[in-house]
Amino acid sequence: MCFSESSWVCAQVCAGLLSQYLNTKDMLPPHTCSAIMDVKVGFVIVFLCTLAITSAEAGIPKCCMSTKSDIRARILMNVQRWEMQESNGACDIQALVLYVKNFKKPVCAHPNLKRKLKIILKIKDQMAHQRPS
């Protein structure tokens, strides 16, 4: 998965702004810039950059960049929920996004595994209903 391209661009722009500010203040006469003002302006630039980066992260869709087609049945048995990622929106490829129990990140599976997943989940559901209480 890729989440950081937009925040990297944002960080580069912020670094450029801070660098440009620091370079232009040296061209001004000494009596026009005070150390306190420099710190305040620098703090504001850093704060605004941090705010821009965090809000950019929130707006980035989480997309699978590649898929796996060799996922074991044991992993498919532990799928808690799943969704289809379509390639016609913000994401480039179609993928079966699996949210697996005890996995921190979702698994990006090839869409052809959807049929196998449904069969395994159906068997799992039948086994759960057959157990004596």
Coordinates of C-alpha atoms in Angstrom, one line a residue, residues 13-86:
V13 CA 7.0 22.4 -0.2
C14 CA 7.1 23.2 3.5
A15 CA 10.9 22.8 3.6
G16 CA 11.2 25.1 0.6
L17 CA 9.1 27.8 2.2
L18 CA 11.1 27.6 5.4
S19 CA 14.4 27.7 3.5
Q20 CA 13.2 30.7 1.4
Y21 CA 12.1 32.5 4.6
L22 CA 15.5 32.0 6.2
N23 CA 17.4 33.1 3.0
T24 CA 15.4 36.3 2.6
K25 CA 15.7 37.4 6.2
D26 CA 19.5 37.6 5.8
M27 CA 19.1 40.2 3.0
L28 CA 17.2 42.6 5.3
P29 CA 19.0 45.1 7.5
P30 CA 19.7 43.7 11.0
H31 CA 17.4 46.2 12.8
T32 CA 14.3 44.9 10.9
C33 CA 14.4 41.3 12.1
S34 CA 14.5 40.3 15.7
A35 CA 15.4 36.9 17.1
I36 CA 12.0 36.5 18.7
M37 CA 10.2 37.3 15.4
D38 CA 12.3 34.8 13.6
V39 CA 11.4 32.1 16.1
K40 CA 7.7 33.0 15.9
V41 CA 7.6 33.0 12.1
G42 CA 9.6 29.7 12.0
F43 CA 7.2 28.2 14.5
V44 CA 4.1 29.3 12.4
I45 CA 5.6 27.8 9.2
V46 CA 6.4 24.5 10.9
F47 CA 2.9 24.4 12.5
L48 CA 1.2 25.1 9.2
C49 CA 3.3 22.5 7.4
T50 CA 2.5 19.9 10.1
L51 CA -1.2 20.7 9.8
A52 CA -1.0 20.4 6.0
I53 CA 0.8 17.1 6.1
T54 CA -1.6 15.5 8.6
S55 CA -4.7 16.7 6.8
A56 CA -3.2 15.5 3.5
E57 CA -2.7 12.0 5.0
A58 CA -6.4 11.9 6.1
G59 CA -7.5 12.6 2.5
I60 CA -5.4 10.0 0.8
P61 CA -7.4 6.8 -0.1
K62 CA -5.8 3.6 1.0
C63 CA -5.2 1.5 -2.1
C64 CA -3.7 -1.8 -2.8
M65 CA -0.7 -1.3 -5.1
S66 CA -0.3 -5.1 -5.8
T67 CA -2.2 -8.3 -5.1
K68 CA -1.3 -11.8 -4.0
S69 CA -2.9 -14.8 -5.5
D70 CA -1.4 -17.5 -3.3
I71 CA -3.2 -17.0 0.0
R72 CA -3.5 -20.0 2.2
A73 CA -7.0 -21.3 3.2
R74 CA -6.0 -20.9 6.9
I75 CA -5.7 -17.1 6.3
L76 CA -9.0 -17.0 4.4
M77 CA -10.7 -18.8 7.3
N78 CA -9.7 -15.9 9.6
V79 CA -11.1 -13.1 7.4
Q80 CA -13.4 -11.0 9.5
R81 CA -14.6 -8.8 6.6
W82 CA -13.6 -8.0 3.0
E83 CA -14.3 -5.5 0.3
M84 CA -13.6 -5.0 -3.3
Q85 CA -11.3 -2.2 -4.4
E86 CA -12.3 -1.0 -7.8

